[in-house]
Tab-separated table of C-alpha atoms in Angstrom:
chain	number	residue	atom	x	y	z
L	855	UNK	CA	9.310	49.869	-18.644
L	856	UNK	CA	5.123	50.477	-18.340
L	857	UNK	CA	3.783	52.478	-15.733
L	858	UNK	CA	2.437	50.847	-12.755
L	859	UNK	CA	-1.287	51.477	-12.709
L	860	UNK	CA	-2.586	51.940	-9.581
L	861	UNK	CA	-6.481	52.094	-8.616
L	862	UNK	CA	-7.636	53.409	-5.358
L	863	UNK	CA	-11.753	52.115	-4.452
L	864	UNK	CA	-12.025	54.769	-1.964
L	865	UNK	CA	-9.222	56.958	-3.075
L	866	UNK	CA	-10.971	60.515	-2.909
L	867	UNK	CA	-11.465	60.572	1.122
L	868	UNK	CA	-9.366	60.055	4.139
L	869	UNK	CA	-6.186	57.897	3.561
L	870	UNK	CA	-7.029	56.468	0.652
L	871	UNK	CA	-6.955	60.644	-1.111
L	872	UNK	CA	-3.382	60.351	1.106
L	873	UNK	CA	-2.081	57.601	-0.630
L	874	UNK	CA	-3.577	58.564	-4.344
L	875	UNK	CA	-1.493	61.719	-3.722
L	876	UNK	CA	1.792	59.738	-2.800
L	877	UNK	CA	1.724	57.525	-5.691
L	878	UNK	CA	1.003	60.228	-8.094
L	879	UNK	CA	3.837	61.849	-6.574
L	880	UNK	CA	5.967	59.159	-7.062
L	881	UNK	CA	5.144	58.966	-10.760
L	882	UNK	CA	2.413	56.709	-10.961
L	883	UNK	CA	-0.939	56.870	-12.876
L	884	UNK	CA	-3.503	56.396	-10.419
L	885	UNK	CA	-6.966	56.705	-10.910
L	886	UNK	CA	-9.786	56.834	-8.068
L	887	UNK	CA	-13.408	55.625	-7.060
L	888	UNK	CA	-15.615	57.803	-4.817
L	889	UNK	CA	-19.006	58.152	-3.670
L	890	UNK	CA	-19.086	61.246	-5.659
L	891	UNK	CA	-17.059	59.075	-8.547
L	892	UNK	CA	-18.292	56.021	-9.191
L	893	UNK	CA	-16.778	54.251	-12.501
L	894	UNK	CA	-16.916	51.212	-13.721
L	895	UNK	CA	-15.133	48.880	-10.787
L	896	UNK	CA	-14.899	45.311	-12.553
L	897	UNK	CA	-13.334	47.514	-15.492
L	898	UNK	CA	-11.079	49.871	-13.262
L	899	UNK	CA	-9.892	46.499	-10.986
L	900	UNK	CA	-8.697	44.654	-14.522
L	901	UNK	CA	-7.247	47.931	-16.024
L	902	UNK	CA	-4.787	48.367	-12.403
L	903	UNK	CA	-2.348	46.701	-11.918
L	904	UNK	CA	-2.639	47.331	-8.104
L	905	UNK	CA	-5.885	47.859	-7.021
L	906	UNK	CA	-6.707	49.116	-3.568
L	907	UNK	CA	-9.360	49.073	-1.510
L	908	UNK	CA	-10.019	51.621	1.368
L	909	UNK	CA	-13.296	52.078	2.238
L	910	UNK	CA	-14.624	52.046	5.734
L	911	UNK	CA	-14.113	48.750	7.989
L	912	UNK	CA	-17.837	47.655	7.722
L	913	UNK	CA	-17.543	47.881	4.055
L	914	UNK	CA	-14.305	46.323	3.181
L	915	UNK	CA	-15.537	42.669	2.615
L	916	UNK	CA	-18.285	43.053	0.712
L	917	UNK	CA	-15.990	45.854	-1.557
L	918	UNK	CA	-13.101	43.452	-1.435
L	919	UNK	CA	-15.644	40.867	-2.728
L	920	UNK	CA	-16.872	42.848	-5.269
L	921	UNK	CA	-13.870	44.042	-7.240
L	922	UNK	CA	-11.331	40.641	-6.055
L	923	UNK	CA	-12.391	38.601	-8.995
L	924	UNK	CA	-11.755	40.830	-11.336
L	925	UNK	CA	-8.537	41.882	-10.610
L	926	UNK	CA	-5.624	40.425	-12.966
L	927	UNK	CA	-3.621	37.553	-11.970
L	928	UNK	CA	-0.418	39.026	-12.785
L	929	UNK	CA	-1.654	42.002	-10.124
L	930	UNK	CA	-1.955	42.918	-6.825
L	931	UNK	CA	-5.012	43.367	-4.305
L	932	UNK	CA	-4.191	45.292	-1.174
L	933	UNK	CA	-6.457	47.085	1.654
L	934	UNK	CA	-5.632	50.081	3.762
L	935	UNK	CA	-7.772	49.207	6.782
L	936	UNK	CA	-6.895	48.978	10.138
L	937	UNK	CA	-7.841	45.721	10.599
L	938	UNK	CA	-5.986	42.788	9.058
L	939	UNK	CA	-7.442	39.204	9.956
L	940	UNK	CA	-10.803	39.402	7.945
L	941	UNK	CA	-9.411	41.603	4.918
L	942	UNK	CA	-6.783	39.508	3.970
L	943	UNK	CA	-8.866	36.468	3.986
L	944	UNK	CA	-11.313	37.820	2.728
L	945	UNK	CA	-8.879	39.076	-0.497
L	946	UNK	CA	-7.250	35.650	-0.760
L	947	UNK	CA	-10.889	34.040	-1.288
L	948	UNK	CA	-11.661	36.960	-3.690
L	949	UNK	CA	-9.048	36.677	-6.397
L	950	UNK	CA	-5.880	34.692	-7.660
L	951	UNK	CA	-4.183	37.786	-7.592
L	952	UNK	CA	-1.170	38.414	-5.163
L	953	UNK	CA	-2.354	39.815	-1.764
L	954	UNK	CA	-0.993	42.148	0.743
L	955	UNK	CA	-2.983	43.451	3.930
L	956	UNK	CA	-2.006	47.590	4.655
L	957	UNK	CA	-2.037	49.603	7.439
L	958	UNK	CA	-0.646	52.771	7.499
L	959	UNK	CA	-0.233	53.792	11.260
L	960	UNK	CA	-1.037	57.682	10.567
L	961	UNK	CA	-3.899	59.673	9.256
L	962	UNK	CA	-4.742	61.378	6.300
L	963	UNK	CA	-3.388	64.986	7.044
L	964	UNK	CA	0.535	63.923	7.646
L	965	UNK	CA	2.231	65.922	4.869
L	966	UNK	CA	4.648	63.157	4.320
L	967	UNK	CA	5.219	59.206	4.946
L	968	UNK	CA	8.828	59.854	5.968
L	969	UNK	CA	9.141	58.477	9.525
L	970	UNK	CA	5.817	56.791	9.713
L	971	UNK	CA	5.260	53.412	10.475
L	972	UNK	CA	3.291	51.338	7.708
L	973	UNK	CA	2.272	47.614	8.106
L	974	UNK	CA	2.311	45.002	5.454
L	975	UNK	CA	0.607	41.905	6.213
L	976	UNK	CA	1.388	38.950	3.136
L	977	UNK	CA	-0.892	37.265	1.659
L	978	UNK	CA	-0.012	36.198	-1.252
L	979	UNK	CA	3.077	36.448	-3.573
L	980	UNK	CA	6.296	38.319	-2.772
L	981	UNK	CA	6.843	40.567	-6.280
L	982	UNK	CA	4.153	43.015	-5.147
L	983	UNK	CA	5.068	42.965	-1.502
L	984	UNK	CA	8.925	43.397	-1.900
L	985	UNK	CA	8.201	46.406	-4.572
L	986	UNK	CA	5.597	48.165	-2.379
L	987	UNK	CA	8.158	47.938	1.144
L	988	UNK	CA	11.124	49.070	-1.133
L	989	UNK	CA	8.842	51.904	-2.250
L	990	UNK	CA	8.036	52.810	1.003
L	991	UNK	CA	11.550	52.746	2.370
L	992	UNK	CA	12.642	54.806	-0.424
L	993	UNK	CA	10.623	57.460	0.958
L	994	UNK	CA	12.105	57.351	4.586
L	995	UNK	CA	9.009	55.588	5.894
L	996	UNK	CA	9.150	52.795	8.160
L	997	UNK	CA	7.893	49.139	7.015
L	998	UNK	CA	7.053	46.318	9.638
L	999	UNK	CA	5.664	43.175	7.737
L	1000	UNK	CA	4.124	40.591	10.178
L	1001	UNK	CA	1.023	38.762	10.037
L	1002	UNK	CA	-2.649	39.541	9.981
L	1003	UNK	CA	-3.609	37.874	13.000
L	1004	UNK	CA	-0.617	39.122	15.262
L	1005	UNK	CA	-1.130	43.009	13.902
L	1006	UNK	CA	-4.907	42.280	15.100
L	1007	UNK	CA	-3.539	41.777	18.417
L	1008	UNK	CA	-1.325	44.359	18.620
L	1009	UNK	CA	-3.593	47.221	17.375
L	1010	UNK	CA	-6.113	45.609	20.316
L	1011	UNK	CA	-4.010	47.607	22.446
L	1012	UNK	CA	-2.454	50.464	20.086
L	1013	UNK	CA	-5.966	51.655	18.732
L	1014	UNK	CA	-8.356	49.443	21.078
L	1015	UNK	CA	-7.362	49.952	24.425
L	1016	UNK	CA	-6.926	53.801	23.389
L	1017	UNK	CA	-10.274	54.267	21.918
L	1018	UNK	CA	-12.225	51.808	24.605
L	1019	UNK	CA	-10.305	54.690	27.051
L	1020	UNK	CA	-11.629	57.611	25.206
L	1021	UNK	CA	-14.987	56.416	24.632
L	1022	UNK	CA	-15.792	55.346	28.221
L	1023	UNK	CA	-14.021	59.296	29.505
L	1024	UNK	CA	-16.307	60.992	26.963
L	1025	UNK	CA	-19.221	59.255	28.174
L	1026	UNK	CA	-18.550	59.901	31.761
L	1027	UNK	CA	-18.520	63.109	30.901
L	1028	UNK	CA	-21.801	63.526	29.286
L	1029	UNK	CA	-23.296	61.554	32.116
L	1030	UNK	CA	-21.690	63.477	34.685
L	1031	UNK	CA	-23.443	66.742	33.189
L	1032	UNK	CA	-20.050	68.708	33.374
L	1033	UNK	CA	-20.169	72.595	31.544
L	1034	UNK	CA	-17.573	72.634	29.225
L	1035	UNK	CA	-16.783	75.972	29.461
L	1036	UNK	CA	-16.042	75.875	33.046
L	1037	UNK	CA	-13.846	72.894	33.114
L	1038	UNK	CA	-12.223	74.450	30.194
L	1039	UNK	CA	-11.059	76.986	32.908
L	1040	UNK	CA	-10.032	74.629	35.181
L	1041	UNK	CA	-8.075	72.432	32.380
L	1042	UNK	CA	-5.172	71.498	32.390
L	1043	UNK	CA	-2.716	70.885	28.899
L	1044	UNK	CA	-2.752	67.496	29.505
L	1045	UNK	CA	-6.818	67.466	30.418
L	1046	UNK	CA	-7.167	69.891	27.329
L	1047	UNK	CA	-5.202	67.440	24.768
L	1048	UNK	CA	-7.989	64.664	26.444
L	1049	UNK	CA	-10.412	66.890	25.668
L	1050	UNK	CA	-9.589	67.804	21.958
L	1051	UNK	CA	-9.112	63.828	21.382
L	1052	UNK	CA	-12.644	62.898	22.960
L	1053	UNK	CA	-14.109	65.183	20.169
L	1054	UNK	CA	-12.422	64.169	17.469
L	1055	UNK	CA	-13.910	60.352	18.137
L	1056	UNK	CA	-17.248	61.502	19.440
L	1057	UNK	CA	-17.930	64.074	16.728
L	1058	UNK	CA	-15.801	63.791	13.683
L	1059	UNK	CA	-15.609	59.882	12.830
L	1060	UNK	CA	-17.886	57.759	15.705
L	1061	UNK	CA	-18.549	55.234	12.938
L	1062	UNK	CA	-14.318	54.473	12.270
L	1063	UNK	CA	-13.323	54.611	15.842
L	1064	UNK	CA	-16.722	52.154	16.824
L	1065	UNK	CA	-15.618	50.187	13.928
L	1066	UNK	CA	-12.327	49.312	14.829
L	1067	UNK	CA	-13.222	48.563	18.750
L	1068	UNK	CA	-15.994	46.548	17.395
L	1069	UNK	CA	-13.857	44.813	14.609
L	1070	UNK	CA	-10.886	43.740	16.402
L	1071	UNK	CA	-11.061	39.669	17.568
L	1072	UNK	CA	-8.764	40.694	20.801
L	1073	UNK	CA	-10.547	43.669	21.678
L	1074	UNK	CA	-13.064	41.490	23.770
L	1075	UNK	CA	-9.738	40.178	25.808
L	1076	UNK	CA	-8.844	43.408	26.011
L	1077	UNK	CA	-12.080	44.791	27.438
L	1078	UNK	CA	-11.664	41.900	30.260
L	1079	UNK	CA	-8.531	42.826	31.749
L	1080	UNK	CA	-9.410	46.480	31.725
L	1081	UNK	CA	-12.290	45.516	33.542
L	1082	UNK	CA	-10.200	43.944	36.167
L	1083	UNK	CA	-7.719	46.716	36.548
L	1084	UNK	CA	-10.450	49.102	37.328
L	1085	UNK	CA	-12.301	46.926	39.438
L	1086	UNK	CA	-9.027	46.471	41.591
L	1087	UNK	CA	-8.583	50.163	41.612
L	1088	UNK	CA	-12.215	50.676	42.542
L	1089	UNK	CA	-11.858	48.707	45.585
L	1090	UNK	CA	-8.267	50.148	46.553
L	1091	UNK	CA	-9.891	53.943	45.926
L	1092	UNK	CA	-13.330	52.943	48.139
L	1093	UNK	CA	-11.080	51.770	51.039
L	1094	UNK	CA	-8.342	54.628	50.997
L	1095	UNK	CA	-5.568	51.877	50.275
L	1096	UNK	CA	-2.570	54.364	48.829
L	1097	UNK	CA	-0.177	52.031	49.557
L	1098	UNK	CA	-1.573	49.034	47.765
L	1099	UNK	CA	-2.274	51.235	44.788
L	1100	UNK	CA	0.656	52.333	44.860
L	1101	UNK	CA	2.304	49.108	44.979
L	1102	UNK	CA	0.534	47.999	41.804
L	1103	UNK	CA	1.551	51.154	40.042
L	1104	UNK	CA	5.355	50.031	40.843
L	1105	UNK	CA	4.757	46.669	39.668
L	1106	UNK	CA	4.220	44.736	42.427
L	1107	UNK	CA	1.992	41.927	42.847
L	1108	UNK	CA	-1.798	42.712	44.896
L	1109	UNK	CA	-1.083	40.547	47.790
L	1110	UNK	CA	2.164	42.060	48.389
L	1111	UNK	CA	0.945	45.676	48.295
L	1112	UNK	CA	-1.801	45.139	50.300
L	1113	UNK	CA	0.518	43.451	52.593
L	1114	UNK	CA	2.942	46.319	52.768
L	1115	UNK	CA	-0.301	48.795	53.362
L	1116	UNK	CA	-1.391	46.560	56.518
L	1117	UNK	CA	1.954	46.304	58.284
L	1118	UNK	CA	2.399	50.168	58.072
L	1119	UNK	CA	-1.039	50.328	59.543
């Protein structure tokens, strides 16, 4: 039996130099595309017979656009973004190739895939999708397969919600004027884990982590309801309500916290 070819657009950076690496591993010719290595794409897309694209989330349709059509019809076109919706349509319009959406739910520097979650979004075909999940399984990961629009919604909250949390505490932060070095002394673990996260978004990838916030369909639903909760805790802080907050915290509904608080009063 042939080789599986695999090409990686994207493959010498960030998770796409993770996943060259795993394949390779595995057994698998794969050759790469970077900014630093730019070959022929039309010619590297037909010669694959999976060819991947994971470039930054700005940049995936136009890439996926640009190398679809030429991949073979007997192949596979896949993405490693972490967005789903517009990447797998976008690959179904791009090529008559079979089409699976990928997210792997880790980062580049995990030594291994063994006990990570990956998500495979179809699109087309089953042949490509069934190999790459048995793959993955074979190598302890864990595979969830759902689809593109109900990942979307889920990583509105997973990656959204966590980044829309980290972004608004970092800029607080900066507005508030606080010295580093003193709150530093005054950290705690937990504050100091905050702290390490807050720089690896606001100094070592903006552009990814502004991408997916901005990306995301559900993030704007998102953004509401966070909104609300801090408005409602805004108003329970300003008029010393513990009980009410409290309340909420334990589930219960406004009116009946703010009930409870009054007939203690």
């Amino acid at each position: 039996m042939k080789k599986i070819r695999i090409g990686i657009v994207g493959g010498t950076g960030g998770i796409g130099r993770r996943f060259a690496g795993f394949f390779q591993d595995a057994g698998f010719p794969v050759r790469t595309a970077g900014r630093a290595s730019a070959p022929d794409l039309p010619a590297m897309a037909r010669e694959s017979d999976i060819l991947i694209v994971s470039v930054p989330i700005d940049a995936t349709p136009d890439m996926i656009r640009r190398v679809g059509p030429h991949v073979r019809g007997d192949g596979l076109l896949m993405d490693l973004t972490s967005l789903k919706t517009e990447p797998v349509r976008a690959m179904l319009d791009a090529t008559e190739a079979e089409v699976v959406g990928c997210h792997p739910l880790f980062g580049p520097d995990v030594p291994s895939i063994a006990g990570q979650n990956i998500v495979l979004c179809p699109g087309r075909g089953r042949k490509w999708l069934d190999w790459l999940a048995g793959l993955f399984r074979e190598n302890s990961a864990r595979v969830l397969e759902t689809t593109p629009e109900h990942h979307d919604r889920m990583m509105a909250v997973v990656q959204g919600l966590t980044h829309l949390d980290t972004v608004v505490m970092g800029l607080t932060l900066r507005e508030a004027g606080m010295d580093p070095e003193e709150l530093e002394r005054f950290s705690t673990p937990a504050f100091r884990a905050r702290l390490k996260t807050i720089e690896k978004v606001f100094d070592g990838s903006p552009g990814l982590y502004a991408g997916i916030i901005m990306g995301n369909p559900a993030i704007p639903e998102m953004i509401r309801r966070f909104e609300k909760n801090l408005r409602d805790l805004k108003e329970l802080v300003t008029r010393g309500d513990v009980e009410a907050l409290r309340g909420q915290m334990m589930g219960q509904p406004p009116e009946s916290s703010q009930g409870k608080s009054k007939a203690g009063k």
